[in-house]
């Protein structure tokens, strides 16, 4: 289910929008709204995950004459668009993180998952969560958990992972979650493994560097008056977006405060709980 759908359409899609890029097409929820709202624009949907693209292709079948789908990391946006002869765009959306399909898809993204720890969005990539957990040094694991998960018990968890590794390999997401549960108490509603899983996913998919590169490319490609919107789900990313927008003289920030979902949306789509949308316009 698309997050902040109304807010995305109202702020990013105008009648002047001729070429729109959805850099994270995923389940094509936003895509459908965009294609319905402006019946003339050409829609370019990007994803690193082939399964997401296959699904999007089916969902968007009736709009196929206005849709181009591309597989790749949005960090390579310029090259991807140049490859299809596009050098300027009127709007772009980044809806970050993973989709509910990926969370349920057996690649070890969820700590309830009894599948091998993989966590790759693009299965052509080499690095997996299994590799990090079973072969990185203890201090490297602790750094990843601290930097990408803001996990203040990073050292304790890294030690528990390391101790277990001496006996046996850690194969599944659930095994890893159980190791964390044994050393970190559950307080409140959030599962103790949440931050570790976020950190590993960010490391496996090089998410922060991809975001930085993707935003740079997007701002260069935007035509004057064109808009960029980014939906984030945790503070690390939100801080990056806020600073990137603020520090760029080619942009006017349209959201002094991030747009957040209302109570109704959170009730019907709990995944939207931590979403923040920031928008800027190219001068
Ligand atoms: C939250 S989902 C997007 C949901 C979509 N907006 C919808 O309405 O259904 C995020 C998608 O972005 C993709 N993704 C994440 N990082 C990416 C990157 N650096 N390059 C390309 N796709 C990426 C993921 O594979 C996932 O399918």
GROMACS .gro file of C-alpha atoms and ligand atoms in nm:
model
  310
    1UNK     CA    1   0.000   0.000   0.000
    2UNK     CA    2   0.144   0.339  -0.104
    3UNK     CA    3   0.240   0.572   0.180
    4UNK     CA    4   0.121   0.938   0.180
    5UNK     CA    5  -0.045   0.888  -0.163
    6UNK     CA    6  -0.257   1.204  -0.161
    7UNK     CA    7   0.029   1.422  -0.043
    8UNK     CA    8   0.261   1.285  -0.312
    9UNK     CA    9   0.011   1.355  -0.591
   10UNK     CA   10  -0.086   1.702  -0.470
   11UNK     CA   11   0.273   1.816  -0.433
   12UNK     CA   12   0.453   1.643  -0.718
   13UNK     CA   13   0.209   1.599  -1.006
   14UNK     CA   14   0.087   1.907  -1.192
   15UNK     CA   15  -0.052   1.945  -1.543
   16UNK     CA   16   0.291   2.076  -1.655
   17UNK     CA   17   0.459   1.751  -1.553
   18UNK     CA   18   0.557   1.574  -1.877
   19UNK     CA   19   0.821   1.327  -1.763
   20UNK     CA   20   0.796   1.180  -1.414
   21UNK     CA   21   1.036   0.933  -1.253
   22UNK     CA   22   0.934   0.698  -0.975
   23UNK     CA   23   1.280   0.592  -0.856
   24UNK     CA   24   1.133   0.318  -0.632
   25UNK     CA   25   0.836   0.184  -0.825
   26UNK     CA   26   0.798  -0.124  -0.597
   27UNK     CA   27   0.437  -0.243  -0.584
   28UNK     CA   28   0.336   0.045  -0.820
   29UNK     CA   29   0.094   0.197  -0.568
   30UNK     CA   30   0.216   0.554  -0.625
   31UNK     CA   31   0.256   0.479  -0.995
   32UNK     CA   32  -0.116   0.410  -1.044
   33UNK     CA   33  -0.208   0.737  -0.874
   34UNK     CA   34   0.042   0.935  -1.082
   35UNK     CA   35  -0.074   0.786  -1.413
   36UNK     CA   36  -0.439   0.852  -1.326
   37UNK     CA   37  -0.385   1.208  -1.209
   38UNK     CA   38  -0.200   1.331  -1.517
   39UNK     CA   39  -0.312   1.144  -1.828
   40UNK     CA   40  -0.044   1.293  -2.052
   41UNK     CA   41   0.277   1.242  -1.862
   42UNK     CA   42   0.532   0.976  -1.943
   43UNK     CA   43   0.611   0.762  -1.641
   44UNK     CA   44   0.953   0.607  -1.583
   45UNK     CA   45   0.958   0.349  -1.303
   46UNK     CA   46   1.284   0.223  -1.157
   47UNK     CA   47   1.360  -0.058  -0.912
   48UNK     CA   48   1.661  -0.273  -0.827
   49UNK     CA   49   1.438  -0.572  -0.764
   50UNK     CA   50   1.334  -0.769  -1.072
   51UNK     CA   51   1.035  -0.924  -0.889
   52UNK     CA   52   0.905  -0.573  -0.811
   53UNK     CA   53   0.942  -0.471  -1.176
   54UNK     CA   54   0.760  -0.783  -1.299
   55UNK     CA   55   0.474  -0.705  -1.063
   56UNK     CA   56   0.470  -0.336  -1.163
   57UNK     CA   57   0.461  -0.433  -1.531
   58UNK     CA   58   0.143  -0.634  -1.476
   59UNK     CA   59  -0.019  -0.370  -1.254
   60UNK     CA   60   0.055  -0.094  -1.506
   61UNK     CA   61  -0.037  -0.294  -1.816
   62UNK     CA   62  -0.325  -0.070  -1.920
   63UNK     CA   63  -0.092   0.232  -1.923
   64UNK     CA   64   0.188   0.055  -2.109
   65UNK     CA   65   0.211   0.319  -2.387
   66UNK     CA   66   0.305   0.582  -2.125
   67UNK     CA   67   0.526   0.366  -1.904
   68UNK     CA   68   0.895   0.271  -1.919
   69UNK     CA   69   1.031   0.038  -1.651
   70UNK     CA   70   1.404   0.014  -1.581
   71UNK     CA   71   1.602  -0.215  -1.354
   72UNK     CA   72   1.889  -0.065  -1.160
   73UNK     CA   73   2.006   0.132  -0.860
   74UNK     CA   74   1.870   0.488  -0.863
   75UNK     CA   75   2.223   0.599  -0.783
   76UNK     CA   76   2.285   0.541  -1.158
   77UNK     CA   77   1.980   0.746  -1.255
   78UNK     CA   78   2.162   0.966  -1.507
   79UNK     CA   79   2.311   0.676  -1.698
   80UNK     CA   80   1.981   0.486  -1.694
   81UNK     CA   81   1.785   0.782  -1.829
   82UNK     CA   82   2.050   0.874  -2.084
   83UNK     CA   83   2.026   0.514  -2.204
   84UNK     CA   84   1.664   0.580  -2.309
   85UNK     CA   85   1.735   0.929  -2.443
   86UNK     CA   86   1.601   1.129  -2.145
   87UNK     CA   87   1.813   1.420  -2.024
   88UNK     CA   88   1.558   1.623  -1.829
   89UNK     CA   89   1.266   1.537  -1.598
   90UNK     CA   90   0.980   1.733  -1.439
   91UNK     CA   91   0.935   1.540  -1.117
   92UNK     CA   92   1.079   1.252  -0.918
   93UNK     CA   93   0.976   1.046  -0.617
   94UNK     CA   94   1.196   0.832  -0.390
   95UNK     CA   95   0.988   0.613  -0.156
   96UNK     CA   96   1.271   0.452   0.037
   97UNK     CA   97   1.316   0.123   0.217
   98UNK     CA   98   1.163  -0.211   0.133
   99UNK     CA   99   0.815  -0.301   0.019
  100UNK     CA  100   0.573  -0.528   0.200
  101UNK     CA  101   0.634  -0.782  -0.080
  102UNK     CA  102   1.004  -0.787   0.003
  103UNK     CA  103   0.935  -0.807   0.376
  104UNK     CA  104   0.718  -1.114   0.319
  105UNK     CA  105   0.926  -1.256   0.038
  106UNK     CA  106   1.158  -1.497   0.215
  107UNK     CA  107   1.487  -1.309   0.169
  108UNK     CA  108   1.543  -1.275   0.542
  109UNK     CA  109   1.434  -0.910   0.570
  110UNK     CA  110   1.200  -0.993   0.860
  111UNK     CA  111   1.315  -1.131   1.193
  112UNK     CA  112   1.020  -1.369   1.184
  113UNK     CA  113   1.162  -1.520   0.868
  114UNK     CA  114   1.294  -1.875   0.877
  115UNK     CA  115   1.480  -1.821   0.548
  116UNK     CA  116   1.852  -1.765   0.494
  117UNK     CA  117   1.978  -1.419   0.587
  118UNK     CA  118   2.004  -1.254   0.247
  119UNK     CA  119   1.851  -0.904   0.248
  120UNK     CA  120   1.960  -0.815  -0.106
  121UNK     CA  121   1.710  -0.600  -0.295
  122UNK     CA  122   1.899  -0.682  -0.615
  123UNK     CA  123   1.980  -1.052  -0.622
  124UNK     CA  124   2.267  -0.983  -0.869
  125UNK     CA  125   2.461  -0.809  -0.589
  126UNK     CA  126   2.729  -1.014  -0.416
  127UNK     CA  127   2.712  -0.903  -0.051
  128UNK     CA  128   2.446  -1.067   0.170
  129UNK     CA  129   2.353  -1.028   0.537
  130UNK     CA  130   2.472  -1.388   0.584
  131UNK     CA  131   2.819  -1.282   0.469
  132UNK     CA  132   2.834  -0.984   0.708
  133UNK     CA  133   2.704  -1.176   1.009
  134UNK     CA  134   2.925  -1.482   0.951
  135UNK     CA  135   3.250  -1.333   0.825
  136UNK     CA  136   3.291  -0.967   0.929
  137UNK     CA  137   3.506  -0.885   1.233
  138UNK     CA  138   3.323  -0.826   1.562
  139UNK     CA  139   3.418  -0.454   1.568
  140UNK     CA  140   3.301  -0.412   1.206
  141UNK     CA  141   2.963  -0.564   1.293
  142UNK     CA  142   2.936  -0.337   1.597
  143UNK     CA  143   3.015  -0.032   1.381
  144UNK     CA  144   2.747  -0.126   1.126
  145UNK     CA  145   2.485  -0.173   1.399
  146UNK     CA  146   2.578   0.156   1.563
  147UNK     CA  147   2.608   0.369   1.247
  148UNK     CA  148   2.321   0.232   1.041
  149UNK     CA  149   2.087   0.113   1.315
  150UNK     CA  150   2.167   0.372   1.584
  151UNK     CA  151   2.173   0.062   1.807
  152UNK     CA  152   2.323   0.167   2.141
  153UNK     CA  153   2.377  -0.199   2.241
  154UNK     CA  154   2.578  -0.260   1.923
  155UNK     CA  155   2.889  -0.399   2.099
  156UNK     CA  156   2.691  -0.639   2.313
  157UNK     CA  157   2.498  -0.772   2.013
  158UNK     CA  158   2.813  -0.798   1.799
  159UNK     CA  159   2.978  -1.001   2.076
  160UNK     CA  160   2.678  -1.235   2.100
  161UNK     CA  161   2.691  -1.285   1.721
  162UNK     CA  162   3.064  -1.352   1.737
  163UNK     CA  163   3.030  -1.601   2.027
  164UNK     CA  164   2.761  -1.796   1.841
  165UNK     CA  165   2.973  -1.802   1.526
  166UNK     CA  166   3.248  -1.987   1.710
  167UNK     CA  167   3.004  -2.277   1.750
  168UNK     CA  168   2.803  -2.265   1.431
  169UNK     CA  169   2.710  -2.046   1.135
  170UNK     CA  170   2.409  -1.817   1.176
  171UNK     CA  171   2.188  -1.916   0.887
  172UNK     CA  172   1.840  -1.769   0.920
  173UNK     CA  173   1.686  -1.436   1.012
  174UNK     CA  174   1.504  -1.602   1.300
  175UNK     CA  175   1.827  -1.750   1.440
  176UNK     CA  176   1.980  -1.403   1.439
  177UNK     CA  177   1.672  -1.252   1.603
  178UNK     CA  178   1.689  -1.518   1.879
  179UNK     CA  179   2.056  -1.436   1.949
  180UNK     CA  180   1.960  -1.069   1.992
  181UNK     CA  181   1.658  -1.153   2.208
  182UNK     CA  182   1.889  -1.342   2.445
  183UNK     CA  183   2.104  -1.035   2.514
  184UNK     CA  184   1.868  -0.740   2.465
  185UNK     CA  185   1.553  -0.708   2.672
  186UNK     CA  186   1.225  -0.631   2.505
  187UNK     CA  187   1.092  -0.292   2.612
  188UNK     CA  188   0.773  -0.153   2.462
  189UNK     CA  189   0.631  -0.268   2.132
  190UNK     CA  190   0.947  -0.259   1.921
  191UNK     CA  191   1.122  -0.594   1.870
  192UNK     CA  192   1.481  -0.588   2.010
  193UNK     CA  193   1.617  -0.698   1.670
  194UNK     CA  194   1.457  -0.413   1.473
  195UNK     CA  195   1.762  -0.185   1.472
  196UNK     CA  196   2.004  -0.467   1.390
  197UNK     CA  197   1.791  -0.574   1.095
  198UNK     CA  198   1.764  -0.215   0.970
  199UNK     CA  199   2.143  -0.174   0.997
  200UNK     CA  200   2.222  -0.495   0.810
  201UNK     CA  201   1.976  -0.411   0.534
  202UNK     CA  202   2.130  -0.065   0.491
  203UNK     CA  203   2.481  -0.214   0.478
  204UNK     CA  204   2.391  -0.496   0.235
  205UNK     CA  205   2.220  -0.259  -0.007
  206UNK     CA  206   2.456   0.037   0.047
  207UNK     CA  207   2.142   0.242   0.101
  208UNK     CA  208   2.288   0.569   0.227
  209UNK     CA  209   2.544   0.609  -0.052
  210UNK     CA  210   2.273   0.516  -0.304
  211UNK     CA  211   2.045   0.784  -0.163
  212UNK     CA  212   2.316   1.050  -0.175
  213UNK     CA  213   2.401   0.962  -0.537
  214UNK     CA  214   2.035   0.935  -0.635
  215UNK     CA  215   1.946   1.278  -0.497
  216UNK     CA  216   2.249   1.439  -0.669
  217UNK     CA  217   2.153   1.289  -1.003
  218UNK     CA  218   1.786   1.381  -0.958
  219UNK     CA  219   1.858   1.747  -0.883
  220UNK     CA  220   2.084   1.770  -1.192
  221UNK     CA  221   1.816   1.617  -1.414
  222UNK     CA  222   1.521   1.826  -1.289
  223UNK     CA  223   1.399   2.103  -1.517
  224UNK     CA  224   1.332   2.449  -1.363
  225UNK     CA  225   1.013   2.427  -1.157
  226UNK     CA  226   1.045   2.047  -1.139
  227UNK     CA  227   1.006   1.884  -0.800
  228UNK     CA  228   1.179   1.614  -0.598
  229UNK     CA  229   0.998   1.427  -0.319
  230UNK     CA  230   1.158   1.181  -0.078
  231UNK     CA  231   0.973   0.957   0.168
  232UNK     CA  232   1.198   0.825   0.446
  233UNK     CA  233   1.130   0.578   0.725
  234UNK     CA  234   1.410   0.645   0.973
  235UNK     CA  235   1.600   0.941   1.111
  236UNK     CA  236   1.933   0.869   0.937
  237UNK     CA  237   1.775   0.906   0.596
  238UNK     CA  238   1.549   1.192   0.693
  239UNK     CA  239   1.849   1.391   0.821
  240UNK     CA  240   2.033   1.329   0.494
  241UNK     CA  241   1.740   1.451   0.286
  242UNK     CA  242   1.680   1.758   0.502
  243UNK     CA  243   2.046   1.862   0.485
  244UNK     CA  244   2.079   1.785   0.113
  245UNK     CA  245   1.778   2.002   0.028
  246UNK     CA  246   1.880   2.287   0.257
  247UNK     CA  247   2.238   2.309   0.135
  248UNK     CA  248   2.154   2.326  -0.236
  249UNK     CA  249   2.121   2.674  -0.386
  250UNK     CA  250   1.948   2.526  -0.690
  251UNK     CA  251   1.654   2.415  -0.472
  252UNK     CA  252   1.369   2.583  -0.287
  253UNK     CA  253   1.257   2.370   0.007
  254UNK     CA  254   0.877   2.341   0.007
  255UNK     CA  255   0.848   2.147   0.332
  256UNK     CA  256   1.002   2.339   0.621
  257UNK     CA  257   0.863   2.059   0.835
  258UNK     CA  258   0.832   1.710   0.690
  259UNK     CA  259   0.483   1.594   0.589
  260UNK     CA  260   0.367   1.300   0.804
  261UNK     CA  261   0.071   1.065   0.773
  262UNK     CA  262  -0.244   1.140   0.972
  263UNK     CA  263  -0.404   0.911   1.228
  264UNK     CA  264  -0.640   0.760   0.968
  265UNK     CA  265  -0.356   0.654   0.739
  266UNK     CA  266  -0.151   0.512   1.027
  267UNK     CA  267  -0.455   0.313   1.140
  268UNK     CA  268  -0.517   0.162   0.797
  269UNK     CA  269  -0.147   0.121   0.709
  270UNK     CA  270   0.074   0.081   1.017
  271UNK     CA  271   0.389   0.077   0.796
  272UNK     CA  272   0.328   0.448   0.731
  273UNK     CA  273   0.382   0.526   1.103
  274UNK     CA  274   0.738   0.653   1.069
  275UNK     CA  275   0.710   0.800   0.718
  276UNK     CA  276   0.824   1.155   0.644
  277UNK     CA  277   0.789   1.327   0.309
  278UNK     CA  278   1.014   1.620   0.211
  279UNK     CA  279   0.977   1.813  -0.112
  280UNK     CA  280   1.195   2.067  -0.292
  281UNK     CA  281   1.163   2.256  -0.621
  282UNK     CA  282   1.437   2.325  -0.874
  283UNK     CA  283   1.492   2.697  -0.926
  284LIG     C1  284   0.885   0.121  -0.017
  284LIG     S1  285   0.904   0.036  -0.166
  284LIG     C2  286   0.823   0.140  -0.282
  284LIG     C3  287   0.675   0.125  -0.285
  284LIG     C4  288   0.608   0.197  -0.401
  284LIG     N1  289   0.628   0.340  -0.395
  284LIG     C5  290   0.460   0.165  -0.407
  284LIG     O1  291   0.379   0.258  -0.402
  284LIG     O2  292   0.425   0.049  -0.419
  284LIG     C6  293   1.071   0.065  -0.206
  284LIG     C7  294   1.118   0.003  -0.336
  284LIG     O3  295   1.237   0.069  -0.373
  284LIG     C8  296   1.331  -0.022  -0.419
  284LIG     N2  297   1.462   0.038  -0.394
  284LIG     C9  298   1.517   0.067  -0.275
  284LIG     N3  299   1.638   0.124  -0.291
  284LIG    C10  300   1.659   0.132  -0.425
  284LIG    C11  301   1.765   0.183  -0.505
  284LIG     N4  302   1.876   0.234  -0.451
  284LIG     N5  303   1.752   0.178  -0.639
  284LIG    C12  304   1.639   0.127  -0.696
  284LIG     N6  305   1.536   0.075  -0.626
  284LIG    C13  306   1.546   0.078  -0.491
  284LIG    C14  307   1.305  -0.150  -0.341
  284LIG     O4  308   1.350  -0.262  -0.413
  284LIG    C15  309   1.153  -0.145  -0.324
  284LIG     O5  310   1.087  -0.218  -0.425
   0.00000   0.00000   0.00000
